[in-house]
mmCIF file of C-alpha atoms and ligand atoms in Angstrom:
data_model
loop_
_atom_site.group_PDB
_atom_site.id
_atom_site.type_symbol
_atom_site.label_atom_id
_atom_site.label_comp_id
_atom_site.label_asym_id
_atom_site.label_seq_id
_atom_site.Cartn_x
_atom_site.Cartn_y
_atom_site.Cartn_z
ATOM 1 C CA MET A 1 -17.582 -2.542 -11.719
ATOM 2 C CA GLU A 2 -17.978 -5.436 -9.348
ATOM 3 C CA LYS A 3 -20.846 -5.861 -6.939
ATOM 4 C CA ILE A 4 -20.419 -3.867 -3.740
ATOM 5 C CA SER A 5 -22.032 -4.176 -0.331
ATOM 6 C CA PRO A 6 -25.294 -2.135 -0.402
ATOM 7 C CA LEU A 7 -24.066 -0.252 2.647
ATOM 8 C CA TRP A 8 -21.455 1.528 0.557
ATOM 9 C CA LYS A 9 -21.807 3.687 -2.496
ATOM 10 C CA VAL A 10 -18.760 3.522 -4.763
ATOM 11 C CA GLU A 11 -18.681 6.520 -7.081
ATOM 12 C CA ASP A 12 -18.044 5.553 -10.651
ATOM 13 C CA SER A 13 -15.843 8.555 -11.266
ATOM 14 C CA ASP A 14 -12.919 9.123 -13.619
ATOM 15 C CA SER A 15 -11.069 10.468 -10.620
ATOM 16 C CA GLN A 16 -9.927 7.817 -8.164
ATOM 17 C CA ALA A 17 -9.406 10.605 -5.636
ATOM 18 C CA ASP A 18 -13.143 11.357 -5.871
ATOM 19 C CA THR A 19 -13.917 7.691 -5.269
ATOM 20 C CA LEU A 20 -11.613 7.536 -2.256
ATOM 21 C CA ARG A 21 -12.864 10.821 -0.798
ATOM 22 C CA SER A 22 -16.431 9.567 -1.021
ATOM 23 C CA LEU A 23 -15.543 6.302 0.733
ATOM 24 C CA ILE A 24 -13.703 8.061 3.579
ATOM 25 C CA ASP A 25 -16.662 10.402 3.892
ATOM 26 C CA GLN A 26 -19.152 7.544 4.142
ATOM 27 C CA ALA A 27 -17.112 5.675 6.738
ATOM 28 C CA ASP A 28 -17.674 5.994 10.478
ATOM 29 C CA ALA A 29 -13.926 5.549 10.864
ATOM 30 C CA THR A 30 -10.918 4.887 8.639
ATOM 31 C CA VAL A 31 -7.987 2.637 9.488
ATOM 32 C CA ILE A 32 -5.052 3.678 7.315
ATOM 33 C CA GLY A 33 -2.061 1.454 6.610
ATOM 34 C CA VAL A 34 0.876 3.355 5.138
ATOM 35 C CA GLY A 35 3.658 1.473 3.333
ATOM 36 C CA ALA A 36 6.816 2.422 1.455
ATOM 37 C CA GLY A 37 4.932 3.556 -1.657
ATOM 38 C CA MET A 38 3.642 6.665 0.099
ATOM 39 C CA PRO A 39 6.966 8.406 0.893
ATOM 40 C CA ALA A 40 8.259 7.333 -2.535
ATOM 41 C CA ALA A 41 5.233 9.020 -4.141
ATOM 42 C CA ASP A 42 6.075 12.134 -2.147
ATOM 43 C CA GLY A 43 9.560 12.298 -3.676
ATOM 44 C CA PHE A 44 11.451 10.526 -0.884
ATOM 45 C CA SER A 45 12.781 7.842 -3.188
ATOM 46 C CA TYR A 46 15.187 5.087 -2.160
ATOM 47 C CA VAL A 47 16.643 4.924 -5.664
ATOM 48 C CA GLY A 48 18.093 7.488 -8.062
ATOM 49 C CA PRO A 49 19.952 10.703 -7.207
ATOM 50 C CA ARG A 50 18.761 10.833 -3.598
ATOM 51 C CA PHE A 51 20.537 7.514 -3.048
ATOM 52 C CA GLU A 52 23.432 7.873 -5.490
ATOM 53 C CA ASP A 53 24.449 11.386 -4.451
ATOM 54 C CA ASN A 54 24.622 10.527 -0.762
ATOM 55 C CA PHE A 55 26.157 7.054 -0.875
ATOM 56 C CA ALA A 56 28.406 6.876 -3.956
ATOM 57 C CA ASP A 57 31.252 5.384 -1.891
ATOM 58 C CA PHE A 58 29.082 2.647 -0.359
ATOM 59 C CA ILE A 59 27.478 1.867 -3.723
ATOM 60 C CA GLU A 60 30.909 1.499 -5.284
ATOM 61 C CA LYS A 61 32.080 -0.864 -2.555
ATOM 62 C CA TYR A 62 28.928 -2.960 -2.079
ATOM 63 C CA HIS A 63 27.008 -2.511 -5.363
ATOM 64 C CA PHE A 64 23.799 -1.714 -3.499
ATOM 65 C CA TYR A 65 20.808 -1.299 -5.800
ATOM 66 C CA ASP A 66 18.667 0.768 -3.428
ATOM 67 C CA MET A 67 18.735 2.457 -0.042
ATOM 68 C CA LEU A 68 16.642 -0.183 1.694
ATOM 69 C CA GLN A 69 19.036 -2.965 0.740
ATOM 70 C CA ALA A 70 21.912 -0.788 1.937
ATOM 71 C CA PHE A 71 20.123 0.104 5.176
ATOM 72 C CA LEU A 72 19.712 -3.583 6.042
ATOM 73 C CA ALA A 73 23.178 -4.663 4.871
ATOM 74 C CA LYS A 74 25.840 -6.263 7.021
ATOM 75 C CA PHE A 75 28.819 -3.937 7.317
ATOM 76 C CA GLU A 76 32.426 -4.741 8.234
ATOM 77 C CA ASP A 77 32.146 -3.417 11.763
ATOM 78 C CA TRP A 78 30.381 -0.786 13.878
ATOM 79 C CA SER A 79 32.586 2.012 12.616
ATOM 80 C CA GLU A 80 31.545 1.369 9.029
ATOM 81 C CA TYR A 81 27.957 0.604 10.064
ATOM 82 C CA TRP A 82 27.567 4.033 11.653
ATOM 83 C CA ALA A 83 29.319 5.780 8.761
ATOM 84 C CA PHE A 84 26.506 4.547 6.534
ATOM 85 C CA GLU A 85 23.652 4.683 9.035
ATOM 86 C CA SER A 86 24.423 8.178 10.342
ATOM 87 C CA ARG A 87 24.083 9.525 6.799
ATOM 88 C CA PHE A 88 20.958 7.431 6.224
ATOM 89 C CA VAL A 89 19.356 8.562 9.491
ATOM 90 C CA LEU A 90 20.141 12.229 8.895
ATOM 91 C CA LEU A 91 18.735 12.042 5.355
ATOM 92 C CA ASN A 92 15.552 10.071 6.065
ATOM 93 C CA GLY A 93 14.858 10.410 9.754
ATOM 94 C CA ILE A 94 16.008 13.862 10.844
ATOM 95 C CA ASP A 95 16.587 16.399 8.055
ATOM 96 C CA GLN A 96 14.038 15.109 5.548
ATOM 97 C CA PRO A 97 11.677 18.063 4.946
ATOM 98 C CA GLU A 98 7.906 17.965 5.198
ATOM 99 C CA GLY A 99 6.403 16.217 2.176
ATOM 100 C CA LYS A 100 3.708 17.986 0.158
ATOM 101 C CA LEU A 101 1.645 14.814 -0.181
ATOM 102 C CA TYR A 102 1.788 14.013 3.532
ATOM 103 C CA HIS A 103 0.938 17.615 4.341
ATOM 104 C CA HIS A 104 -2.078 17.505 2.041
ATOM 105 C CA PHE A 105 -3.269 14.195 3.471
ATOM 106 C CA GLN A 106 -2.945 15.439 7.050
ATOM 107 C CA GLN A 107 -4.886 18.616 6.231
ATOM 108 C CA PHE A 108 -7.588 16.632 4.436
ATOM 109 C CA LEU A 109 -8.109 14.288 7.382
ATOM 110 C CA GLU A 110 -7.987 16.983 10.059
ATOM 111 C CA ASN A 111 -10.002 19.689 8.277
ATOM 112 C CA ASN A 112 -12.828 17.241 7.673
ATOM 113 C CA HIS A 113 -12.695 15.966 11.263
ATOM 114 C CA TYR A 114 -12.529 12.351 10.178
ATOM 115 C CA GLU A 115 -12.062 9.569 12.689
ATOM 116 C CA TYR A 116 -8.867 7.804 11.679
ATOM 117 C CA THR A 117 -5.819 5.950 12.880
ATOM 118 C CA ILE A 118 -2.590 5.153 11.047
ATOM 119 C CA LEU A 119 -0.555 1.956 11.090
ATOM 120 C CA ASN A 120 2.801 2.997 9.635
ATOM 121 C CA THR A 121 5.595 0.677 8.509
ATOM 122 C CA ASN A 122 7.979 3.457 7.457
ATOM 123 C CA GLY A 123 10.772 4.383 9.855
ATOM 124 C CA ASP A 124 11.246 7.820 8.320
ATOM 125 C CA ASN A 125 10.074 11.161 9.721
ATOM 126 C CA THR A 126 7.299 11.814 7.168
ATOM 127 C CA LEU A 127 4.301 11.677 9.529
ATOM 128 C CA GLU A 128 6.117 13.616 12.246
ATOM 129 C CA LYS A 129 7.149 16.402 9.838
ATOM 130 C CA ALA A 130 3.595 16.661 8.488
ATOM 131 C CA HIS A 131 2.297 17.179 12.044
ATOM 132 C CA PHE A 132 0.177 14.059 12.245
ATOM 133 C CA ASP A 133 -1.302 13.630 15.713
ATOM 134 C CA LYS A 134 0.988 11.237 17.614
ATOM 135 C CA ASP A 135 -2.042 9.690 19.290
ATOM 136 C CA ARG A 136 -3.299 8.553 15.891
ATOM 137 C CA VAL A 137 -0.061 6.983 14.662
ATOM 138 C CA PHE A 138 1.407 3.543 15.358
ATOM 139 C CA ASN A 139 4.998 3.332 14.079
ATOM 140 C CA TYR A 140 5.160 -0.430 13.984
ATOM 141 C CA GLN A 141 8.658 -0.787 12.513
ATOM 142 C CA GLY A 142 10.519 1.665 14.740
ATOM 143 C CA GLN A 143 11.965 5.057 13.933
ATOM 144 C CA PHE A 144 15.215 5.815 12.105
ATOM 145 C CA SER A 145 15.804 8.779 14.407
ATOM 146 C CA ARG A 146 15.987 6.480 17.434
ATOM 147 C CA MET A 147 18.608 3.946 18.544
ATOM 148 C CA GLN A 148 18.279 0.607 20.308
ATOM 149 C CA CYS A 149 20.721 -1.673 22.117
ATOM 150 C CA SER A 150 22.122 -4.158 19.582
ATOM 151 C CA LYS A 151 21.696 -6.851 22.256
ATOM 152 C CA PHE A 152 18.071 -5.774 22.940
ATOM 153 C CA CYS A 153 18.938 -5.734 26.662
ATOM 154 C CA THR A 154 16.322 -3.167 27.761
ATOM 155 C CA PRO A 155 13.006 -1.931 26.292
ATOM 156 C CA VAL A 156 14.365 1.590 25.860
ATOM 157 C CA THR A 157 15.340 3.599 22.767
ATOM 158 C CA TYR A 158 17.521 6.687 22.519
ATOM 159 C CA ARG A 159 17.635 9.765 20.313
ATOM 160 C CA ASP A 160 20.725 11.925 19.851
ATOM 161 C CA ASP A 161 20.553 14.094 16.728
ATOM 162 C CA ASP A 162 23.772 15.925 17.625
ATOM 163 C CA LEU A 163 25.696 12.658 17.712
ATOM 164 C CA ILE A 164 24.253 11.613 14.341
ATOM 165 C CA ARG A 165 25.381 14.936 12.850
ATOM 166 C CA LYS A 166 28.816 14.546 14.414
ATOM 167 C CA MET A 167 29.191 11.045 12.943
ATOM 168 C CA VAL A 168 28.256 12.373 9.505
ATOM 169 C CA ARG A 169 30.676 15.274 9.832
ATOM 170 C CA ASP A 170 33.659 13.459 11.345
ATOM 171 C CA GLN A 171 33.656 10.234 9.298
ATOM 172 C CA ARG A 172 36.536 9.541 6.917
ATOM 173 C CA ASN A 173 36.803 6.796 4.295
ATOM 174 C CA MET A 174 33.438 5.326 5.297
ATOM 175 C CA ARG A 175 34.389 5.034 8.960
ATOM 176 C CA VAL A 176 33.385 6.991 12.051
ATOM 177 C CA PRO A 177 35.940 7.432 14.869
ATOM 178 C CA GLU A 178 35.638 4.602 17.409
ATOM 179 C CA ASP A 179 34.837 6.989 20.248
ATOM 180 C CA LEU A 180 31.720 8.245 18.449
ATOM 181 C CA ILE A 181 30.093 4.806 18.224
ATOM 182 C CA PRO A 182 27.049 5.058 20.521
ATOM 183 C CA ARG A 183 26.926 2.608 23.415
ATOM 184 C CA CYS A 184 24.059 1.162 25.423
ATOM 185 C CA PRO A 185 23.982 2.915 28.829
ATOM 186 C CA ASN A 186 22.826 -0.342 30.399
ATOM 187 C CA CYS A 187 25.135 -3.063 29.021
ATOM 188 C CA GLY A 188 27.746 -1.200 26.971
ATOM 189 C CA ALA A 189 26.948 -2.945 23.667
ATOM 190 C CA PRO A 190 26.914 -0.724 20.567
ATOM 191 C CA LEU A 191 23.609 0.936 19.774
ATOM 192 C CA GLU A 192 22.033 0.413 16.361
ATOM 193 C CA VAL A 193 19.176 2.057 14.472
ATOM 194 C CA ASN A 194 15.751 1.279 15.949
ATOM 195 C CA LYS A 195 14.336 -1.138 13.399
ATOM 196 C CA ARG A 196 12.847 -4.609 13.097
ATOM 197 C CA THR A 197 14.936 -7.442 11.676
ATOM 198 C CA ASP A 198 14.861 -11.231 11.935
ATOM 199 C CA GLN A 199 16.387 -10.766 15.377
ATOM 200 C CA GLY A 200 13.489 -8.589 16.499
ATOM 201 C CA MET A 201 13.249 -4.967 17.568
ATOM 202 C CA VAL A 202 13.318 -2.982 20.790
ATOM 203 C CA GLU A 203 9.722 -1.958 21.435
ATOM 204 C CA ASP A 204 9.919 0.880 23.943
ATOM 205 C CA ALA A 205 7.249 2.512 26.129
ATOM 206 C CA GLU A 206 6.222 4.850 23.294
ATOM 207 C CA TRP A 207 5.806 1.881 20.938
ATOM 208 C CA HIS A 208 3.523 0.180 23.462
ATOM 209 C CA ARG A 209 1.566 3.410 23.991
ATOM 210 C CA GLU A 210 0.985 3.685 20.237
ATOM 211 C CA GLU A 211 0.054 0.011 20.010
ATOM 212 C CA LYS A 212 -2.553 0.486 22.736
ATOM 213 C CA ASN A 213 -3.992 3.592 21.046
ATOM 214 C CA TYR A 214 -4.248 1.696 17.775
ATOM 215 C CA HIS A 215 -6.020 -1.289 19.279
ATOM 216 C CA ASP A 216 -8.296 0.941 21.357
ATOM 217 C CA PHE A 217 -9.340 2.621 18.107
ATOM 218 C CA LEU A 218 -10.040 -0.730 16.439
ATOM 219 C CA ASP A 219 -12.076 -1.843 19.468
ATOM 220 C CA LYS A 220 -14.041 1.403 19.565
ATOM 221 C CA TRP A 221 -15.172 1.075 15.943
ATOM 222 C CA ASN A 222 -15.456 -2.695 15.872
ATOM 223 C CA GLY A 223 -18.566 -3.736 13.913
ATOM 224 C CA LYS A 224 -19.189 -0.202 12.610
ATOM 225 C CA LYS A 225 -18.894 1.096 9.065
ATOM 226 C CA VAL A 226 -15.106 1.014 8.890
ATOM 227 C CA LEU A 227 -12.885 1.717 5.904
ATOM 228 C CA ASN A 228 -9.658 -0.294 5.954
ATOM 229 C CA LEU A 229 -7.416 1.660 3.618
ATOM 230 C CA GLU A 230 -3.919 0.557 2.637
ATOM 231 C CA ILE A 231 -1.673 2.969 0.741
ATOM 232 C CA GLY A 232 1.531 1.958 -1.040
ATOM 233 C CA VAL A 233 1.971 -1.299 0.841
ATOM 234 C CA GLY A 234 4.523 -3.620 -0.782
ATOM 235 C CA HIS A 235 4.979 -7.365 -0.625
ATOM 236 C CA THR A 236 7.783 -7.706 1.929
ATOM 237 C CA THR A 237 5.765 -7.646 5.168
ATOM 238 C CA PRO A 238 2.117 -8.453 4.313
ATOM 239 C CA TRP A 239 1.452 -9.680 7.857
ATOM 240 C CA ILE A 240 1.718 -6.154 9.288
ATOM 241 C CA ILE A 241 -0.891 -4.220 7.283
ATOM 242 C CA ARG A 242 -2.369 -6.153 4.361
ATOM 243 C CA GLU A 243 -3.355 -9.460 5.895
ATOM 244 C CA PRO A 244 -4.757 -8.013 9.152
ATOM 245 C CA PHE A 245 -6.750 -5.490 7.072
ATOM 246 C CA TRP A 246 -8.202 -8.343 4.993
ATOM 247 C CA LYS A 247 -9.052 -10.228 8.169
ATOM 248 C CA MET A 248 -10.687 -7.203 9.832
ATOM 249 C CA THR A 249 -12.721 -6.534 6.696
ATOM 250 C CA LYS A 250 -13.891 -10.121 6.419
ATOM 251 C CA ALA A 251 -14.830 -10.215 10.100
ATOM 252 C CA ASN A 252 -17.005 -7.100 9.789
ATOM 253 C CA PRO A 253 -19.713 -7.265 7.085
ATOM 254 C CA ASP A 254 -20.083 -3.467 7.276
ATOM 255 C CA ALA A 255 -16.389 -2.836 6.587
ATOM 256 C CA MET A 256 -14.794 -1.974 3.262
ATOM 257 C CA TYR A 257 -11.206 -2.595 2.128
ATOM 258 C CA VAL A 258 -9.397 -0.274 -0.270
ATOM 259 C CA MET A 259 -6.008 -0.902 -1.843
ATOM 260 C CA VAL A 260 -4.245 2.159 -3.260
ATOM 261 C CA ASN A 261 -1.388 0.757 -5.303
ATOM 262 C CA GLN A 262 -0.234 0.842 -8.901
ATOM 263 C CA LYS A 263 0.820 -2.779 -8.618
ATOM 264 C CA ASP A 264 -1.994 -5.278 -9.070
ATOM 265 C CA TYR A 265 -1.496 -7.286 -5.916
ATOM 266 C CA LEU A 266 -4.002 -10.057 -5.497
ATOM 267 C CA ILE A 267 -7.034 -9.331 -3.320
ATOM 268 C CA PRO A 268 -8.724 -12.543 -2.159
ATOM 269 C CA ASP A 269 -12.128 -13.566 -3.509
ATOM 270 C CA TYR A 270 -13.539 -13.811 -0.010
ATOM 271 C CA LEU A 271 -13.572 -9.994 0.049
ATOM 272 C CA ASP A 272 -15.899 -9.805 -2.965
ATOM 273 C CA GLY A 273 -18.391 -7.015 -2.326
ATOM 274 C CA GLN A 274 -16.074 -5.463 0.258
ATOM 275 C CA LYS A 275 -13.073 -4.427 -1.809
ATOM 276 C CA VAL A 276 -12.091 -1.521 -4.021
ATOM 277 C CA ARG A 277 -8.835 -1.325 -5.937
ATOM 278 C CA LEU A 278 -7.479 2.132 -6.809
ATOM 279 C CA ASN A 279 -4.499 1.617 -9.095
ATOM 280 C CA GLY A 280 -3.748 5.234 -9.965
ATOM 281 C CA ASP A 281 -0.601 7.132 -9.089
ATOM 282 C CA ILE A 282 -0.552 7.550 -5.293
ATOM 283 C CA ALA A 283 0.576 11.160 -5.690
ATOM 284 C CA GLN A 284 -2.680 11.842 -7.534
ATOM 285 C CA VAL A 285 -5.094 9.598 -5.650
ATOM 286 C CA ILE A 286 -4.001 11.058 -2.291
ATOM 287 C CA GLY A 287 -2.833 14.433 -3.597
ATOM 288 C CA GLN A 288 -6.218 15.262 -5.113
ATOM 289 C CA LEU A 289 -8.321 14.328 -2.117
HETATM 290 ZN ZN1 ZN B 1 22.221 -3.038 26.167
#
């Protein structure tokens, strides 16, 4: 085992959950970054039957290899866009049940009265369904259950679950009726799913409230014994969780960085003494906390 800052005791246990539990317990506060690997570990997979059973027609037409690629695809027009997205939103953002792993994690954090905040890059409903405290969550990448103006004309998002259900129910041949396509109340442009793309994202008042809460938390614990914990973060958007977590850890000699991921992503040498890699199955590392 590599040399670790004397401030932290890293348990040399066979169980990575034991190691992680001990680190969270030693920390004054834990900053948790949650990426796509966490819902996948909880059974909410973007490949396999969950994808194939719900989108066979779209897969046949576009040869999508997973639900994320499909979610971000360019469709023929708004009618086809909403035929796909209404099903996607209902599946992942509205009707997706509470996950066992998320439930366990929420109970673990709350029952032990830990100080924590969550930076979440998943647009699904996993944290909401598991009753995570909204004041502790920053949904950086938007929410599938919400809609934004496709022209980004106003910093407002909209939620209409009944309309989503109606679009799922009334679509035929991968098209929703024109009159069901949601429109921006301000400029009349079609609404789209609230998400970040190259064009940007509508960041509404709730987004800014969450951003402030998150940064207030970081400020409050700045310089203290902080655990920067990333779980299931992939390689597509390292500038949201991974790189800021590295930077925060480096800037605070009393901080520790933990990567929970089965993939051996590089962790820079400048974090020597302040990094722990837990490469076990996320379902076990988090599920056995
Ligand atoms: Zn608009």
